[in-house]
Short mmCIF file of N, CA and C in Angstrom, two decimals:
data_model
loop_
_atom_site.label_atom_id
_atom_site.label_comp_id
_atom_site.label_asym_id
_atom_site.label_seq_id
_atom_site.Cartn_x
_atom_site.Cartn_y
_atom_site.Cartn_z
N UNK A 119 0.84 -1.18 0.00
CA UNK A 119 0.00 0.00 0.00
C UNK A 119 0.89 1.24 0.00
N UNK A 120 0.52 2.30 -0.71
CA UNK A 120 1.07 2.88 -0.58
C UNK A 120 1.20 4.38 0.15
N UNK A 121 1.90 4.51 0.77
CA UNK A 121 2.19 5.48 1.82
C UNK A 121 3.22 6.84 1.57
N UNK A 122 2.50 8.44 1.82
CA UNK A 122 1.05 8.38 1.79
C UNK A 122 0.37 7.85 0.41
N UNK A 123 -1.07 7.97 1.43
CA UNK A 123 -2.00 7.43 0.33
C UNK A 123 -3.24 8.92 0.15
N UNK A 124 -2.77 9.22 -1.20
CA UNK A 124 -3.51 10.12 -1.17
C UNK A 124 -4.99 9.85 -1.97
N UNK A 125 -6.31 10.26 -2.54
CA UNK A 125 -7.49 10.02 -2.60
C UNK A 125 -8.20 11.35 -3.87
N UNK A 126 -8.52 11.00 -4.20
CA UNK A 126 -8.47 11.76 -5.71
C UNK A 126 -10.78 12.13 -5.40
N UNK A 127 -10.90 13.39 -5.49
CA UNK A 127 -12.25 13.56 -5.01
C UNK A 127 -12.64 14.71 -5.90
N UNK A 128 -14.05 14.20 -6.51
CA UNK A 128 -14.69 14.91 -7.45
C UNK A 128 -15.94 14.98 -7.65
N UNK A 129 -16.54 14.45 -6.40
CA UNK A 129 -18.00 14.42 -6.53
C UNK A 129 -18.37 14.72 -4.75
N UNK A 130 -19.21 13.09 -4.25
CA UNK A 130 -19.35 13.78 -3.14
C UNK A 130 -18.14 13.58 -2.26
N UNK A 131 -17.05 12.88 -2.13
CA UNK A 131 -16.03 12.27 -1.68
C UNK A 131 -15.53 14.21 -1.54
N UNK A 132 -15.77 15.43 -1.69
CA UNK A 132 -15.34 16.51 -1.73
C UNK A 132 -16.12 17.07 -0.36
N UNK A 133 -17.34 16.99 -0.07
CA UNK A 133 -18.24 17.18 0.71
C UNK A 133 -17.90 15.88 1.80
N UNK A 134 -17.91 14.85 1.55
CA UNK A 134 -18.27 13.89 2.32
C UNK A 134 -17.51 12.50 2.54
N UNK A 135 -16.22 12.83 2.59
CA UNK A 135 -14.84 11.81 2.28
C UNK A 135 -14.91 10.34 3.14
N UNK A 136 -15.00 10.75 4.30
CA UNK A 136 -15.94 9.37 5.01
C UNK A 136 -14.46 9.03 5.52
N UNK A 137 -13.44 9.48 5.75
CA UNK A 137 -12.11 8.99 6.46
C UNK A 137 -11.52 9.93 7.04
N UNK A 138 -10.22 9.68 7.86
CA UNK A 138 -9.70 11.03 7.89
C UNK A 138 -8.75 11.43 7.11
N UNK A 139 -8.94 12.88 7.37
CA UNK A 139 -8.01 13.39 6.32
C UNK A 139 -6.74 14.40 7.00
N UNK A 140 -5.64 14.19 6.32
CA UNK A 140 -4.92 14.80 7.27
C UNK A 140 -4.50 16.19 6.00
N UNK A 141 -4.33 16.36 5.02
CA UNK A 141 -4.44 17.38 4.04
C UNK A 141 -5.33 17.00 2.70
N UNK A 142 -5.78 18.19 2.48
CA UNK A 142 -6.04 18.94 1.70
C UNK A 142 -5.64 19.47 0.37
N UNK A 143 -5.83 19.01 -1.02
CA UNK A 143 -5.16 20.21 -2.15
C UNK A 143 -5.95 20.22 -3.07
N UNK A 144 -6.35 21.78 -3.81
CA UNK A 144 -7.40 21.49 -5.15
C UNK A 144 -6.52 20.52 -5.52
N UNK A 145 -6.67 19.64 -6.87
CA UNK A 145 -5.88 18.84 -7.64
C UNK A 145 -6.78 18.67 -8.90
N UNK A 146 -6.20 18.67 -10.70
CA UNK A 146 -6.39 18.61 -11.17
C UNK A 146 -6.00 17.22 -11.64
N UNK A 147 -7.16 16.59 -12.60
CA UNK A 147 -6.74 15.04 -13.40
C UNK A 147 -6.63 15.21 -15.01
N UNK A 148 -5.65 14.88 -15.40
CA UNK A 148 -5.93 15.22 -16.96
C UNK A 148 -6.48 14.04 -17.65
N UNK A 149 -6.66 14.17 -18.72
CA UNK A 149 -7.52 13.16 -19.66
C UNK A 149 -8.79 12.23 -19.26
N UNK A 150 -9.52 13.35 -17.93
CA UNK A 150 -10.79 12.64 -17.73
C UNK A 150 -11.12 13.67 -17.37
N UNK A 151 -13.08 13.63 -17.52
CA UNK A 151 -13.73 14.88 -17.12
C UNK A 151 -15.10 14.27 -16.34
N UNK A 152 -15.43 15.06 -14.83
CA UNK A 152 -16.68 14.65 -14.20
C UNK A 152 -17.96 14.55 -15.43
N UNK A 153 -18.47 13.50 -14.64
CA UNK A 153 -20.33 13.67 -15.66
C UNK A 153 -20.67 13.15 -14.87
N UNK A 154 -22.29 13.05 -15.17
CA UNK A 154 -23.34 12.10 -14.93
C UNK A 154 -23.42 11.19 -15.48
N UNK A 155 -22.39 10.37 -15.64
CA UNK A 155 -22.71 9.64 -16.77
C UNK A 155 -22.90 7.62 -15.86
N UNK A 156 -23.34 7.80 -15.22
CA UNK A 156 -23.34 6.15 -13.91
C UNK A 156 -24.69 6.05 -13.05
N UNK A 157 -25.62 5.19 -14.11
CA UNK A 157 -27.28 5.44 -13.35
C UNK A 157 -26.43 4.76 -12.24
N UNK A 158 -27.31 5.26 -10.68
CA UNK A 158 -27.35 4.97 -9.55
C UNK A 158 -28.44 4.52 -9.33
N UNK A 159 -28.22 2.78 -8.57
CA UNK A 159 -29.49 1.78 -8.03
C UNK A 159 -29.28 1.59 -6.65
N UNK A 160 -28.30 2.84 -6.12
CA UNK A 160 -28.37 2.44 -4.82
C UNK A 160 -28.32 3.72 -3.88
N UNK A 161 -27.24 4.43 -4.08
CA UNK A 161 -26.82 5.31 -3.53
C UNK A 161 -27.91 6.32 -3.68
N UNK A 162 -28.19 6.97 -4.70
CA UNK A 162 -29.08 8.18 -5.63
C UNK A 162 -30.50 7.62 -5.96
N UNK A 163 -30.46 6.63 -6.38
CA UNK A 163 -31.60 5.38 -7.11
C UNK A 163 -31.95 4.42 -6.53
N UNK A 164 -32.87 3.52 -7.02
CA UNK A 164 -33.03 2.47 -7.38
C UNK A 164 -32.87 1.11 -8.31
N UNK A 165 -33.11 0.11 -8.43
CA UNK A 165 -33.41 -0.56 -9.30
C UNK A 165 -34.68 -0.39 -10.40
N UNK A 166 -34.90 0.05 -9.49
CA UNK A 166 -36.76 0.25 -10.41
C UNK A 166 -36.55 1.79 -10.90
N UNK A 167 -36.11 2.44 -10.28
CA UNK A 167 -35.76 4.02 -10.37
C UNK A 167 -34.71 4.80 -10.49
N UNK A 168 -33.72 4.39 -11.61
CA UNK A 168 -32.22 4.63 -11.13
C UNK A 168 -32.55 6.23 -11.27
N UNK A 169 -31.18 6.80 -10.62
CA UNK A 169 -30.61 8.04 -10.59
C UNK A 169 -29.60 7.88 -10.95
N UNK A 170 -28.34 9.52 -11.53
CA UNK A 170 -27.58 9.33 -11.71
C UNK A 170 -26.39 9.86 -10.79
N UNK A 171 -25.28 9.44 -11.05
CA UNK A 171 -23.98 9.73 -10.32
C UNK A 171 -23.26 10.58 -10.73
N UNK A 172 -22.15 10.91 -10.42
CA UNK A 172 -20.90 11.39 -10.93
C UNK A 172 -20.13 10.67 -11.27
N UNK A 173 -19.14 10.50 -12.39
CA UNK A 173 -18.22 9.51 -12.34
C UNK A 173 -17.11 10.22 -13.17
N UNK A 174 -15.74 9.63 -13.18
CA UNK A 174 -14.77 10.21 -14.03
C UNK A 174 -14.56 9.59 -15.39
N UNK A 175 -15.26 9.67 -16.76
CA UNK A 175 -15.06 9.62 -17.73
C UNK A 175 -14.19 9.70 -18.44
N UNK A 176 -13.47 8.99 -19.23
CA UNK A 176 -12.34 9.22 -19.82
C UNK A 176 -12.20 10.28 -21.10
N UNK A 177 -11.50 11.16 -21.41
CA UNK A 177 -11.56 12.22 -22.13
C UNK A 177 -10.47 12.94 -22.07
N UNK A 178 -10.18 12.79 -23.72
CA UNK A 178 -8.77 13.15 -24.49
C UNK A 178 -8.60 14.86 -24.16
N UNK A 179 -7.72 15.02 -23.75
CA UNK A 179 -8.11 16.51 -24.30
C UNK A 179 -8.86 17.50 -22.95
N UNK A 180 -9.10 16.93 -22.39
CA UNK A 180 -10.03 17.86 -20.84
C UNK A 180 -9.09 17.55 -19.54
N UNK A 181 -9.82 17.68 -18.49
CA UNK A 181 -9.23 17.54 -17.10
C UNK A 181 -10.22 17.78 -16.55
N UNK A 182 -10.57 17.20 -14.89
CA UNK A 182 -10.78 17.68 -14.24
C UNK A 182 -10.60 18.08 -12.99
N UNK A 183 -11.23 19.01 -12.22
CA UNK A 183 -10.61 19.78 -11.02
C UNK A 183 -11.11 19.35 -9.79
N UNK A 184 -10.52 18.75 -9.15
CA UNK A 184 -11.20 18.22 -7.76
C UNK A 184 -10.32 18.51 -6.27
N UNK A 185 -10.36 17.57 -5.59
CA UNK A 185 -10.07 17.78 -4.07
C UNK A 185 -8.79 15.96 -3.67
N UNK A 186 -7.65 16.82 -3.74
CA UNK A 186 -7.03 15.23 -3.20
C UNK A 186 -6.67 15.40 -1.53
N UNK A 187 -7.12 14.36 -1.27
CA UNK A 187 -7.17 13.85 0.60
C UNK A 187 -6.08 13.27 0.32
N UNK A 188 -4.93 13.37 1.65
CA UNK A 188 -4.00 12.99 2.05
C UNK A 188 -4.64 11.91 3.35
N UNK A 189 -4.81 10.69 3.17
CA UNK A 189 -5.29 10.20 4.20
C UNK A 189 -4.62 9.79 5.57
N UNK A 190 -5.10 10.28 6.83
CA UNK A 190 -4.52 10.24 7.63
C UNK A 190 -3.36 9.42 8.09
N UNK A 191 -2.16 9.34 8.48
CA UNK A 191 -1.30 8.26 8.86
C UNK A 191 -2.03 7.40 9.79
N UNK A 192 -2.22 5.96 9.36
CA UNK A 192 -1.98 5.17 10.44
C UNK A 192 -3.50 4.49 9.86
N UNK A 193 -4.37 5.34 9.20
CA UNK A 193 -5.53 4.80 8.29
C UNK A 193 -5.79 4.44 6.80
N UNK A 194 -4.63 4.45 6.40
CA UNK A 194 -4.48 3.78 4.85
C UNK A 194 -5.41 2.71 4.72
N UNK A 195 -5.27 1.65 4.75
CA UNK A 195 -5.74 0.11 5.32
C UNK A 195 -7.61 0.33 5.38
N UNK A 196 -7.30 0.88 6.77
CA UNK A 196 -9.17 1.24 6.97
C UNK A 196 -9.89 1.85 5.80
N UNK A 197 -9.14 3.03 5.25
CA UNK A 197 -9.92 3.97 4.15
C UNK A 197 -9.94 3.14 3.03
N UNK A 198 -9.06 2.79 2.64
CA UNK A 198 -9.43 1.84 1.06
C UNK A 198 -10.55 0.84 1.47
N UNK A 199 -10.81 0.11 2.51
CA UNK A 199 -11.96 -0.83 2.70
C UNK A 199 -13.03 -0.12 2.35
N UNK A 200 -12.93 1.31 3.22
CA UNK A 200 -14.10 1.76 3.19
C UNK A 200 -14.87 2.61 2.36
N UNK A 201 -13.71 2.97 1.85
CA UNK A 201 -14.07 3.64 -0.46
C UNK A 201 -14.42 2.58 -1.05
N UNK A 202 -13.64 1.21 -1.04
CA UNK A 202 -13.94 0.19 -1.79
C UNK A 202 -15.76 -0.33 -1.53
N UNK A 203 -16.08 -0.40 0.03
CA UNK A 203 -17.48 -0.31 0.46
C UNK A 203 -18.60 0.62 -0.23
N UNK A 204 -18.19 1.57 -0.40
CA UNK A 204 -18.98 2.85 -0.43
C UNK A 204 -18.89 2.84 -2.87
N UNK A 205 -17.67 2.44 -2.56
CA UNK A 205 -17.40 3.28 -4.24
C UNK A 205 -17.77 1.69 -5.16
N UNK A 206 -17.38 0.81 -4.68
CA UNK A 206 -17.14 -0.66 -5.28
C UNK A 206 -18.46 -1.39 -5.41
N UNK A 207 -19.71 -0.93 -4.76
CA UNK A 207 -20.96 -1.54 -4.41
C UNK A 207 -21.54 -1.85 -5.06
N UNK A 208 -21.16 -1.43 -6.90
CA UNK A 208 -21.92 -2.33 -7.76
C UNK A 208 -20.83 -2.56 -8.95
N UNK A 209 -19.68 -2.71 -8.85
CA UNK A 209 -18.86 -2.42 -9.51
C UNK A 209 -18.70 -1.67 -10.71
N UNK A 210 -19.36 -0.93 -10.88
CA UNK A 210 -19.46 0.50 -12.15
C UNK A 210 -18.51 0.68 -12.29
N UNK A 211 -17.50 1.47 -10.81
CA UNK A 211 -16.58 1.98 -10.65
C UNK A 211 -15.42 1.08 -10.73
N UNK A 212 -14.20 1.70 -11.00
CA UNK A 212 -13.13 0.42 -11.14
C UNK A 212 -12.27 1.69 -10.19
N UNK A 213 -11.26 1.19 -9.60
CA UNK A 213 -10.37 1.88 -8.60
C UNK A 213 -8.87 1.72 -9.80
N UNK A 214 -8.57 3.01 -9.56
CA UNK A 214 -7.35 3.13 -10.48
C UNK A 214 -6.24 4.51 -9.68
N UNK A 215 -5.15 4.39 -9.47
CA UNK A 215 -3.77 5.30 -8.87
C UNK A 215 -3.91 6.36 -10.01
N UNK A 216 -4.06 7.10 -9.94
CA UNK A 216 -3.76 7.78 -11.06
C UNK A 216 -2.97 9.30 -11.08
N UNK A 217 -2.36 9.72 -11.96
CA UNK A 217 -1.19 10.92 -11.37
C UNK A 217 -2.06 12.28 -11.57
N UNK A 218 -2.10 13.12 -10.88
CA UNK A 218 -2.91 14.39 -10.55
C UNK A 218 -2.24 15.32 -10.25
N UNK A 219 -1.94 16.61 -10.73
CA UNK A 219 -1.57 17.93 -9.90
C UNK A 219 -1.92 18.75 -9.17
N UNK A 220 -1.33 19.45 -8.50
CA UNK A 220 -1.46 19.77 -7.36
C UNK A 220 -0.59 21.08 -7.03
N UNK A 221 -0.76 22.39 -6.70
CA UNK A 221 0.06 23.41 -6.79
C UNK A 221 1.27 23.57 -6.29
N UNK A 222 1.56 22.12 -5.13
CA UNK A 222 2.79 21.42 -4.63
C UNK A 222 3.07 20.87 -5.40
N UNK A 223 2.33 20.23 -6.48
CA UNK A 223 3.51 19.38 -7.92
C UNK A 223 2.55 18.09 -7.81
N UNK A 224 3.07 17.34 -8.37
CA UNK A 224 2.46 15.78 -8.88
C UNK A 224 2.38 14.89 -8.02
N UNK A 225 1.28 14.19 -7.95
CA UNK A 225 1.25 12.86 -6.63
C UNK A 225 0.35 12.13 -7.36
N UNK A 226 0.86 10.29 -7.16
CA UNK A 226 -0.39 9.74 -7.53
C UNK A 226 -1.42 9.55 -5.90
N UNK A 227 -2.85 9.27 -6.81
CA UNK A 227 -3.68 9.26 -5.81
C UNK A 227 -5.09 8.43 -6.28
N UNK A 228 -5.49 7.60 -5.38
CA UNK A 228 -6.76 6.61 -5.46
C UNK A 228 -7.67 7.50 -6.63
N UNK A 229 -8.10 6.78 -7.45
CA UNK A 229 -9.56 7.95 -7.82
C UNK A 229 -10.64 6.67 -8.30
N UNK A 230 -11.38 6.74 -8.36
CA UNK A 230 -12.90 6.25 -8.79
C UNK A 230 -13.35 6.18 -10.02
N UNK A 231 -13.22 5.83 -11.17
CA UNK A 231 -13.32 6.07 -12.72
C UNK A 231 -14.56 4.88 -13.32
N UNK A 232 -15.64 5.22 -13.84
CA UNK A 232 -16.36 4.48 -14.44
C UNK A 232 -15.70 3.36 -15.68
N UNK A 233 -16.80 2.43 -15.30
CA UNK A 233 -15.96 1.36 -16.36
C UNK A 233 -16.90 1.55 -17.34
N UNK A 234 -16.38 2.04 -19.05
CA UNK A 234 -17.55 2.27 -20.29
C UNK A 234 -17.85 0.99 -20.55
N UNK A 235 -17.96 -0.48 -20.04
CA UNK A 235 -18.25 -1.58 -20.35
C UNK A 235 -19.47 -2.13 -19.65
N UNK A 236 -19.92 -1.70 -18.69
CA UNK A 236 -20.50 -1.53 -17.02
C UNK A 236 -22.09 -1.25 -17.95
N UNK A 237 -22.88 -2.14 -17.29
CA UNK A 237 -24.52 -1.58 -17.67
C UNK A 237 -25.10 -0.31 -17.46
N UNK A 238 -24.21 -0.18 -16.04
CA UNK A 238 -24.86 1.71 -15.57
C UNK A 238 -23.97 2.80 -16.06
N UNK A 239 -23.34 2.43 -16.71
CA UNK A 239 -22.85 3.61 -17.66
C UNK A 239 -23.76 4.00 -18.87
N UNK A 240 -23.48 5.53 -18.78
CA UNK A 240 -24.61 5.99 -19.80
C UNK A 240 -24.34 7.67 -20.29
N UNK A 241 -24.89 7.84 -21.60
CA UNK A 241 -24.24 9.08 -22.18
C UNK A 241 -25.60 9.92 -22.11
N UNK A 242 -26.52 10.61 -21.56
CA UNK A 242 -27.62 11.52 -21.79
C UNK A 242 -27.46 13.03 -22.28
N UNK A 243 -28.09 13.75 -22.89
CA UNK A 243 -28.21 14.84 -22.89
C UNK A 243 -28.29 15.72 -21.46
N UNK A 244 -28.02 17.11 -21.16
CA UNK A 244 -28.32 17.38 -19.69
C UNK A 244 -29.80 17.52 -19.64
N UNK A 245 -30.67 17.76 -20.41
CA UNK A 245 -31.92 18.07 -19.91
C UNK A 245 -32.67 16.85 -19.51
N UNK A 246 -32.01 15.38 -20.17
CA UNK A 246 -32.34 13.88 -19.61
C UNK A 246 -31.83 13.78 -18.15
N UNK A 247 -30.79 14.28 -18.23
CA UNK A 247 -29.65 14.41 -16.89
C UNK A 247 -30.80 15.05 -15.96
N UNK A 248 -31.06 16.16 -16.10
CA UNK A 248 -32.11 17.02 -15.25
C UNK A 248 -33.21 16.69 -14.64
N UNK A 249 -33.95 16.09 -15.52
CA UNK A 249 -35.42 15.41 -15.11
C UNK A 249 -35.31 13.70 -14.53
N UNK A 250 -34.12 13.15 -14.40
CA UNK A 250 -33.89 11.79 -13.69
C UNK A 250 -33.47 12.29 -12.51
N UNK A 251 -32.19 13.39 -12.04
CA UNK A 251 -31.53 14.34 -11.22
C UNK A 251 -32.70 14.57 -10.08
N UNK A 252 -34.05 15.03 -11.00
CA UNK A 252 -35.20 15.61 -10.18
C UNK A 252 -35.69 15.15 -9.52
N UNK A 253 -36.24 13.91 -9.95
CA UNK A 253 -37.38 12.54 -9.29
C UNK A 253 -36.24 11.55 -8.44
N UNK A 254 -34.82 11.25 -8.61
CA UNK A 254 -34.47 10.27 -8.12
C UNK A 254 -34.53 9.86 -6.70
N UNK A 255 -34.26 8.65 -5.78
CA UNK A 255 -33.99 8.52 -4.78
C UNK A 255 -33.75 7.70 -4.26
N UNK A 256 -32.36 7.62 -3.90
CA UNK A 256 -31.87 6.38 -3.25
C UNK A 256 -31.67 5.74 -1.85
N UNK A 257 -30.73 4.71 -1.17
CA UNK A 257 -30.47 4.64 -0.06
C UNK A 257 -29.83 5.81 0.67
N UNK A 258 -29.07 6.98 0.00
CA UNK A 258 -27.81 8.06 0.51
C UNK A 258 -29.07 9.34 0.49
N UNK A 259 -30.31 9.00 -0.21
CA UNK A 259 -30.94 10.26 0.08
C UNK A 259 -31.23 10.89 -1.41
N UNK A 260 -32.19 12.09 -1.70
CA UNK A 260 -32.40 12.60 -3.09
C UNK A 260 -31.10 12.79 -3.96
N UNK A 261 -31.05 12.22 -5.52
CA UNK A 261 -30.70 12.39 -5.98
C UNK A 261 -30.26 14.24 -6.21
N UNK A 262 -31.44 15.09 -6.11
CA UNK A 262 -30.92 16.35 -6.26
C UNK A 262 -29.95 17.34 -5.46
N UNK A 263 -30.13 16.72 -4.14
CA UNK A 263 -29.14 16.96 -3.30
C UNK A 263 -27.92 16.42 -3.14
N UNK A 264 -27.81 15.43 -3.86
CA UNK A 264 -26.16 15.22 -3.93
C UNK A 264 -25.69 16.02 -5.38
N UNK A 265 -26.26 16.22 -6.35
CA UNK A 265 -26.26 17.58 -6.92
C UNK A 265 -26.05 18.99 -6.77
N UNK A 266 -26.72 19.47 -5.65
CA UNK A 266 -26.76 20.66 -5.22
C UNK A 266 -25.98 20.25 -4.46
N UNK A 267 -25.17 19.75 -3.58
CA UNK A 267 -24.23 19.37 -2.72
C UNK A 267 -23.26 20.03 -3.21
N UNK A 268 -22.84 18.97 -4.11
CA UNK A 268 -21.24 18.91 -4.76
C UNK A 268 -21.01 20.22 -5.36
N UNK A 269 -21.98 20.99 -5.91
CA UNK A 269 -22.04 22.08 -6.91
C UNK A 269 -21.86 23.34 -5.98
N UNK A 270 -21.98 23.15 -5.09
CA UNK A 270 -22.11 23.99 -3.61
C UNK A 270 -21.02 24.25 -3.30
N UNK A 271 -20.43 22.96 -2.98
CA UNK A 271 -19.17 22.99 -2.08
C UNK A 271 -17.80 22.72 -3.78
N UNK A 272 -18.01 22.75 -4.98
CA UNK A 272 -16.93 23.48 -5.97
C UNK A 272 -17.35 24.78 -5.72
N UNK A 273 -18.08 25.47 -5.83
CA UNK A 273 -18.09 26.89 -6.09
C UNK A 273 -17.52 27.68 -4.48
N UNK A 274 -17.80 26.99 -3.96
CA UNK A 274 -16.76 27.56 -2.20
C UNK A 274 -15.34 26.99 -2.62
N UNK A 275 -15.18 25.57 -3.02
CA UNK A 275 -13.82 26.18 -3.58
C UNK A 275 -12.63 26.51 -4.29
N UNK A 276 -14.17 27.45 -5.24
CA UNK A 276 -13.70 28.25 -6.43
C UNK A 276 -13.69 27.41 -7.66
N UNK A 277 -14.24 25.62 -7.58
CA UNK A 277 -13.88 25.04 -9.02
C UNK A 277 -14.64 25.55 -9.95
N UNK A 278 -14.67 25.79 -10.45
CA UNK A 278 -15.53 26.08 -11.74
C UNK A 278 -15.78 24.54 -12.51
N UNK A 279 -17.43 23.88 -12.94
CA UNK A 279 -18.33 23.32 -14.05
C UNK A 279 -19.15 23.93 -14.16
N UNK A 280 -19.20 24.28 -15.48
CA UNK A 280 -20.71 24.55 -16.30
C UNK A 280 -21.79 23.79 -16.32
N UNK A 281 -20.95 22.95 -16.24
CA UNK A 281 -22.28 21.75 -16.75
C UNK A 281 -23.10 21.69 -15.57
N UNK A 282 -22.09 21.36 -14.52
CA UNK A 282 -22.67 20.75 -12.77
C UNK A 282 -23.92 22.65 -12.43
N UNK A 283 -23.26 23.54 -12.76
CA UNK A 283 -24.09 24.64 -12.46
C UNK A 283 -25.32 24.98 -13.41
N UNK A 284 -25.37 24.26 -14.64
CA UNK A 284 -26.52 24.28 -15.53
C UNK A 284 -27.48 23.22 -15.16
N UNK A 285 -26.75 22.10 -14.93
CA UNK A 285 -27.88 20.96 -14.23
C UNK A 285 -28.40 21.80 -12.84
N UNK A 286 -27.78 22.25 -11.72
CA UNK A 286 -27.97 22.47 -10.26
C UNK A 286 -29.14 23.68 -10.95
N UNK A 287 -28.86 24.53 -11.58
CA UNK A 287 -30.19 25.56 -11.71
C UNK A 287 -31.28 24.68 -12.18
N UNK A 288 -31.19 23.85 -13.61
CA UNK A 288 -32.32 23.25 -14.28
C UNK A 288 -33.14 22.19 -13.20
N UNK A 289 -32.63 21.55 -12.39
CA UNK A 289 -33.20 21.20 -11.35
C UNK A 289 -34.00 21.63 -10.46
N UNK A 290 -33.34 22.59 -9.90
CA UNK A 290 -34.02 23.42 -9.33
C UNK A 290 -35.47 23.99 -9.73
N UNK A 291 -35.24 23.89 -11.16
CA UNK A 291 -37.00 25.00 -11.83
C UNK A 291 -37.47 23.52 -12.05
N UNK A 292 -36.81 22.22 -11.78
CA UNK A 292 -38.09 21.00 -12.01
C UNK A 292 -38.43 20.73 -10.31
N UNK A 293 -38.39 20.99 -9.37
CA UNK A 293 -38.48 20.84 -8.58
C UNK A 293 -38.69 21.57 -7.96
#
């Protein structure tokens, strides 16, 4: 394992990391960009009712801007169980090290990346995005609030998406 172990966060893992953390850094990922693109049957959704997720998409040419956790010394071990618990629960997600910057310079770090092979992967328009976003609801609670969550807590600090702030308004007027 590797030590430190740092944690690559771009959705709610920014708001809601679920370990400890002993630092903090924006961090950028290149050649992948957040979406909605991972119906949720558990977390956000259902089976009968999926919702969607966030996930890191692969994409030539973009980046995106998130939050890397330095996980506490002495909890390496515990935290990967418990991302793997939380992130691994239907296997969508595949766990991958991946190298990220950081205004201290380069570190690799855990991140969460959708698998495009995976049934709950999925490409929608945002206004499809919007009206599933609206109605969803899972075991973690409304789909729109882990929306308005995440979109909340980038703009406190300072990330800039368009997209995440065009869905968080269009939601809002369906709801």
């Amino acid at each position: 394992m590797q030590e430190p172990l740092w944690v690559f966060g771009y959705g709610s893992l920014i708001w809601d990391p679920g370990f400890p953390v002993a630092e903090r850094r924006i961090a950028r990922l290149d050649g992948w960009h957040r979406s909605f693109c991972m119906r949720s049957i558990h977390h956000r959704g259902t089976s009968e009712n999926p919702g969607l997720v966030l996930a890191l998409d692969r994409a030539e040419g973009e980046s995106c801007t998130g939050v890397a956790f330095r996980v506490a010394p002495g909890h390496e071990a515990s935290t990967l169980f418990a991302l793997r618990e939380r992130e691994l629960v239907s296997s969508a997600y595949l766990e991958m090290t991946l190298p990220i910057t950081t205004e201290s310079g380069a570190l690799d770090a855990v991140a969460y990346v959708i698998d495009p092979d995976h049934v709950q992967y999925c490409h929608l328009d945002h206004e499809e995005q919007a009206r599933i976003i609206a109605q969803a609801c899972g075991g973690r609670g409304r789909n729109c609030d882990y929306l308005w969550s995440t979109a909340a807590h980038l703009a406190e600090l300072g990330i800039r998406d368009p997209d995440l702030d065009w869905l968080a308004e269009r939601v809002r007027a369906l709801t």
